[in-house]
C-alpha positions in Angstrom: 7.9 -30.3 10.3 8.8 -26.8 9.2 6.9 -24.1 11.0 6.1 -25.9 14.2 4.1 -28.7 15.7 0.6 -27.9 14.4 -1.0 -25.5 12.0 -0.4 -21.8 12.2 -4.0 -21.1 13.1 -4.4 -18.5 10.3 -8.1 -17.9 9.9 -9.5 -18.9 6.5 -12.3 -17.1 4.7 -15.8 -18.3 5.6 -14.9 -19.1 9.2 -17.2 -19.1 12.2 -16.6 -15.4 12.6 -18.8 -14.7 9.6 -21.9 -16.3 11.1 -24.8 -17.1 8.8 -24.4 -17.6 5.1 -27.3 -15.4 4.1 -29.2 -18.0 2.1 -26.2 -19.8 0.6 -25.0 -23.2 1.7 -21.6 -23.3 3.4 -19.7 -24.2 0.2 -21.3 -21.4 -1.8 -20.7 -19.0 1.1 -17.0 -19.8 1.1 -17.0 -19.3 -2.6 -18.4 -15.8 -2.1 -15.7 -15.0 0.4 -13.1 -16.2 -2.0 -14.6 -14.0 -4.8 -14.3 -11.0 -2.6 -10.8 -11.8 -1.6 -9.7 -12.2 -5.2 -10.9 -8.6 -5.8 -8.9 -7.2 -2.9 -6.9 -4.9 -5.1 -10.2 -3.2 -6.1 -12.0 -3.4 -2.8 -9.2 -2.3 -0.4 -8.7 1.2 -1.8 -12.5 1.7 -1.9 -13.0 0.5 1.7 -9.9 2.2 3.1 -9.4 5.2 0.8 -6.6 6.9 2.9 -4.3 3.9 2.4 -1.4 3.5 0.0 -0.1 0.7 -2.3 3.1 -1.0 -1.2 5.3 -0.9 -3.1 3.9 2.4 -4.6 4.9 1.5 -8.1 5.0 -1.6 -10.2 3.0 -4.5 -8.9 1.9 -3.8 -5.3 1.6 -6.7 -2.9 -0.2 -4.8 -0.1 -2.6 -2.0 0.7 -1.6 -0.2 3.9 -3.4 2.3 6.1 -3.2 3.6 9.7 -5.9 1.4 11.3 -9.5 0.4 10.9 -10.6 4.1 11.3 -8.4 4.8 8.2 -7.2 8.2 9.5 -4.2 9.9 7.9 -1.5 9.6 10.6 1.7 8.7 8.7 1.8 5.2 10.2 0.6 2.1 8.5 -0.3 -0.7 10.9 -3.2 -2.2 9.0 -2.1 -4.3 6.0 -4.2 -6.0 3.3 -2.6 -8.8 1.3 -3.3 -8.1 -2.5 -1.5 -11.2 -3.8 -0.4 -14.6 -2.8 -1.9 -17.3 -0.6 -3.6 -14.9 1.7 -5.0 -12.5 -0.9 -7.8 -10.5 0.6 -6.8 -11.1 4.2 -5.7 -8.3 6.5 -4.1 -7.8 9.8 -3.8 -4.8 12.1 -0.4 -4.9 13.8 -1.1 -1.9 16.0 -3.6 -1.5 18.8 -6.7 -2.8 17.1 -10.0 -3.0 18.9 -11.2 -6.4 19.9 -12.6 -8.3 16.9 -10.8 -6.0 14.5 -7.3 -7.6 14.7 -7.5 -9.5 11.4 -10.0 -10.8 8.9 -10.8 -11.1 5.2 -12.7 -8.8 2.7 -16.1 -9.7 4.0 -15.0 -8.8 7.5 -13.7 -5.5 6.1 -17.0 -4.8 4.3 -19.0 -5.6 7.5 -16.9 -3.2 9.6 -16.4 -0.4 7.2 -19.6 -0.4 5.2 -22.3 -2.1 7.3 -21.8 -1.0 10.9 -20.8 -4.5 11.9 -24.0 -6.1 10.5 -23.2 -9.4 8.9 -26.5 -9.8 7.0 -26.1 -6.4 5.4 -22.5 -7.2 4.6 -23.5 -10.3 2.7 -26.1 -8.3 0.8 -23.5 -5.7 -0.1 -21.1 -8.4 -1.2 -23.7 -10.0 -3.5 -24.5 -6.6 -5.1 -20.8 -6.0 -5.6 -20.3 -9.4 -7.2 -23.4 -9.2 -9.4 -25.1 -12.1 -7.7 -29.0 -12.0 -7.8 -30.9 -13.7 -5.0 -32.3 -17.0 -6.2 -30.5 -16.8 -9.6 -28.0 -19.7 -9.6 -26.7 -18.7 -13.1 -25.5 -15.3 -11.9 -23.6 -17.1 -9.0 -22.0 -19.5 -11.4 -21.0 -16.8 -13.9 -19.3 -14.8 -11.1 -17.6 -17.9 -9.7 -16.1 -18.9 -13.1 -14.9 -15.3 -13.8 -13.2 -15.2 -10.4 -11.5 -18.6 -11.0 -10.1 -17.4 -14.4 -8.8 -14.2 -12.9 -7.4 -16.1 -9.9 -5.4 -18.5 -12.1 -3.9 -15.7 -14.1 -3.1 -13.6 -11.0 -1.5 -16.6 -9.2 0.7 -17.3 -12.1 1.8 -13.7 -12.4 2.4 -13.4 -8.7 4.5 -16.5 -8.6 6.7 -15.1 -11.4 7.0 -11.8 -9.6 7.9 -13.4 -6.3 10.6 -15.5 -7.9 12.1 -12.5 -9.6 12.2 -10.6 -6.3 13.6 -13.6 -4.5 16.3 -14.1 -7.2 17.2 -10.4 -6.9 17.5 -10.6 -3.1 19.6 -13.7 -3.3 21.9 -12.2 -5.9 22.3 -9.1 -3.8 23.6 -11.2 -1.0 25.7 -13.6 -3.1 27.6 -10.7 -4.8 28.4 -9.0 -1.4 31.7 -9.2 0.4 32.1 -11.5 3.4 32.0 -9.5 6.6 35.6 -9.4 8.0 37.5 -6.3 7.1 34.5 -4.3 5.7 32.7 -1.2 7.0 29.9 -3.5 8.0 32.2 -5.2 10.5 33.2 -1.7 11.7 29.6 -0.8 12.1 29.0 -3.8 14.4 32.2 -3.0 16.3 30.8 0.5 16.8 27.8 -1.2 18.5 30.3 -3.1 20.8 29.9 -6.3 18.8 33.4 -7.6 18.1 33.6 -10.5 15.7 37.3 -10.9 16.6 36.3 -11.6 20.2 33.7 -14.1 19.1 36.3 -15.9 17.0 34.4 -15.8 13.8 32.0 -13.6 11.8 28.4 -14.6 11.2 28.2 -16.1 7.8 24.8 -14.7 7.1 26.1 -11.1 7.3 27.9 -9.5 4.3 28.7 -6.0 3.0 27.7 -4.2 -0.2 29.3 -0.8 -1.0 26.5 0.0 -3.5 23.0 -1.0 -2.4 20.3 1.2 -3.9 18.3 3.2 -1.5 15.1 4.8 -2.8 14.9 7.4 0.0 18.4 8.6 -0.7 18.0 8.3 -4.4 21.5 6.8 -4.6 23.6 3.7 -3.8 24.9 3.6 -0.3 27.1 1.2 1.8 25.0 -1.5 3.3 25.2 -4.5 5.6 23.2 -7.3 4.0 21.8 -10.3 5.9 20.5 -13.6 4.4 16.9 -14.5 5.5 16.5 -18.2 5.2 13.8 -20.8 5.8 14.2 -23.9 7.9 15.2 -25.8 4.8 18.0 -23.4 4.2 16.4 -21.7 1.1 17.2 -18.0 0.7 13.9 -16.2 1.1 15.0 -12.6 1.3 17.7 -10.1 2.2 17.7 -7.7 5.1 19.5 -4.4 4.5 21.0 -2.0 7.0 22.4 1.1 5.3 25.4 2.6 7.0 27.5 5.7 6.7 30.9 6.9 7.9 30.9 9.6 10.5 33.3 12.6 10.6 35.5 10.7 13.2 35.9 7.8 10.9 33.5 5.4 12.7 30.5 3.8 11.1 26.9 4.0 12.1 23.4 3.7 10.7 22.8 6.0 7.7 20.8 9.1 8.5 17.6 7.9 6.8 14.0 7.8 7.9 14.2 4.0 7.6 17.8 2.7 7.3 16.6 -0.9 7.6 14.5 -2.6 4.9 13.9 -6.1 3.7 14.0 -7.2 0.0 12.0 -10.4 -0.7 10.1 -12.5 1.7 10.7 -12.6 5.4 7.6 -14.2 6.9 8.5 -17.6 8.4 12.2 -16.9 7.7 15.0 -15.9 10.0 18.6 -14.6 10.0 20.9 -17.3 11.4 23.2 -15.2 13.6 25.1 -17.7 15.8 25.4 -21.5 16.1 26.8 -21.4 19.6 28.3 -24.8 20.6 26.2 -26.6 18.0 27.1 -27.5 14.4 24.9 -27.6 11.3 21.7 -25.9 10.4 18.9 -24.9 12.7 16.8 -27.8 11.3 19.3 -30.4 12.6 19.9 -29.1 16.1 20.1 -31.7 18.9 16.8 -32.4 20.6 16.2 -30.1 23.5 18.5 -27.3 22.2 17.2 -23.8 23.2 16.8 -21.2 20.5 17.3 -17.6 21.3 15.2 -15.3 19.1 15.9 -11.6 18.8 14.0 -9.0 16.8 17.0 -7.5 15.2 20.6 -8.3 14.3 22.3 -6.1 16.9 20.4 -7.5 19.9 21.0 -11.0 18.8 24.7 -10.6 18.4 24.9 -8.8 21.7 23.6 -11.9 23.4 26.2 -13.9 21.5 28.9 -11.7 23.0 27.6 -12.5 26.5 26.6 -16.2 25.9 28.6 -17.4 22.9 27.5 -21.0 23.5 23.9 -20.3 22.6 22.0 -20.8 19.3 20.7 -17.4 18.2 18.5 -16.2 15.3 16.9 -12.9 14.4 13.2 -12.8 13.4 13.7 -9.6 11.3 10.7 -7.9 13.0 8.5 -8.4 16.0 5.4 -9.2 14.0 7.2 -12.2 12.4 8.1 -14.0 15.6 5.0 -16.1 15.8 5.4 -17.4 12.2 9.0 -18.4 12.5 9.9 -21.8 10.9 11.3 -23.7 13.9 12.4 -27.3 14.4 10.1 -29.6 16.4 12.9 -30.9 18.5 13.8 -27.4 19.9 13.9 -27.0 23.7 12.6 -23.6 24.8 12.2 -20.7 22.4 13.8 -17.8 24.4 12.8 -14.4 23.3 15.5 -11.7 23.6 13.2 -9.0 25.0 13.4 -5.2 25.1 12.4 -3.0 28.0 9.4 -1.4 26.4 6.9 0.3 28.7 4.3 -1.8 30.4 1.0 -1.7 28.4 2.7 -0.4 25.2 1.8 -1.6 21.8 5.1 -3.3 21.5 4.5 -5.3 24.7 1.0 -6.3 23.5 2.4 -7.3 20.1 5.0 -9.5 21.7 2.4 -11.2 23.8 0.4 -12.0 20.7 3.4 -13.4 18.9 4.3 -15.5 22.0 0.8 -16.8 22.0 1.2 -18.0 18.4 4.3 -19.9 19.3 2.7 -21.5 22.3 -0.4 -22.5 20.2 2.0 -24.4 18.0 3.3 -26.4 21.0 6.6 -24.5 21.7 7.7 -23.6 25.2 8.5 -19.9 25.3 10.6 -17.9 27.8 11.8 -14.3 27.7 15.0 -12.7 28.9 15.3 -8.9 29.5 18.2 -6.5 30.1 18.3 -5.2 33.7 15.8 -2.8 35.2 16.6 -0.4 38.1 14.4 -0.1 41.2 12.8 3.3 41.8 12.7 4.7 45.3 14.1 1.7 47.2 16.5 -1.2 47.2 16.0 -4.8 46.4 15.6 -6.8 43.2 13.3 -5.4 40.6 9.8 -6.8 40.6 8.8 -7.6 37.0 5.1 -7.4 37.9 5.3 -4.0 39.5 5.6 -0.5 38.1 8.3 0.5 40.5 11.2 -0.1 38.2 12.7 1.8 35.3 14.8 0.4 32.4 18.5 0.5 33.1 18.9 -0.3 29.5 16.4 -0.4 26.7 17.8 -3.5 25.0 20.7 -5.9 25.2 22.8 -3.9 22.7 22.5 -0.8 24.8 23.5 -2.8 27.9 26.5 -4.1 26.0 27.5 -0.6 24.8 27.0 1.2 28.1 28.1 -1.4 30.6 30.5 -3.8 28.9 32.2 -4.9 32.1 28.9 -5.7 33.7 27.3 -7.3 30.6 25.9 -10.7 31.7 27.9 -10.4 34.9 24.6 -11.1 36.6 21.6 -13.0 35.3 20.0 -11.2 32.4 16.8 -9.5 33.5 13.5 -11.0 34.1 12.7 -14.6 33.0 9.0 -15.0 32.1 7.5 -18.5 31.5 
């Protein structure tokens, strides 16, 4: 079964979190929640006025802001879905307060407009939707209007998603295979040598002319196929690169040299098959799957353990939703030495929890840490160690002779 051994646990509108239905039966209450969610494009900018549409032009798919306080900070950790299956649902990928990690539009109204009061939020929602207490006809009129709008929106969204997916797939299909390209030289500059591995990852290719909006021009780019468990091409990950004065290749000097075109949720970049053959969906029962956040860390692990099956999740926030085969052994996270208590560590713990809730066994490997003020092996539960290397790629680059010469880091069950 694609996606894991049980449901994802994504909360649906009208869940127990909402409490009472404010005079409506449960079915009508869920309908009100759906009505609100369908009007997310109107509600989100009103409730979170300091946010921005993403993408900023055309047909936006998300409304983004800093956090539930909606302060202008330049970061955008709270995201509201404006289209698709989860329209009206939001998630704060940063350090959200308890109870404010995710929800739907009624939750947002309750928090942002009604001081957390559920009864007031339902009253606000009914006023917004034009529903009069005790008037069933006003409820039915609002319901029919929302259903008409939803059908049209879903059809338009499906067409837009397919257009983006086709564009992402074509970008990758019309790119050059990796060997002999600047993309291969970029990886070699990160101490990832495809020649030493014996083959180049088939998911990685090179485009000399990938459009970058920030630069306002077309730039050289390493492109990677993001696929689902069924092998379908969902999106394309792009890493823009540039040549340095000494002739080597590195990441382009952009604010964000890495972006994804198309869908990535649930998908992954197949980096390395290890000793196995075939697609991820057909691995032998009990095969461990190594999951890195990015391409470079995953291929670094391949350099040290070329017999392992390795995929990249594209971003940390996507780890918990990865489509993975039921017959997998352990899911082994390729960790980074982020500071204890940091948002990255908290986010990783949440994503691991999602995998475990789906029935997967999860472990983590880390690059080495160095004891502070004394000898002995680092204690992963203590604060008396400092990262020797931030991530596996830094370990490979700075200590190639010692890379995986001893067991990689701290294993966490």
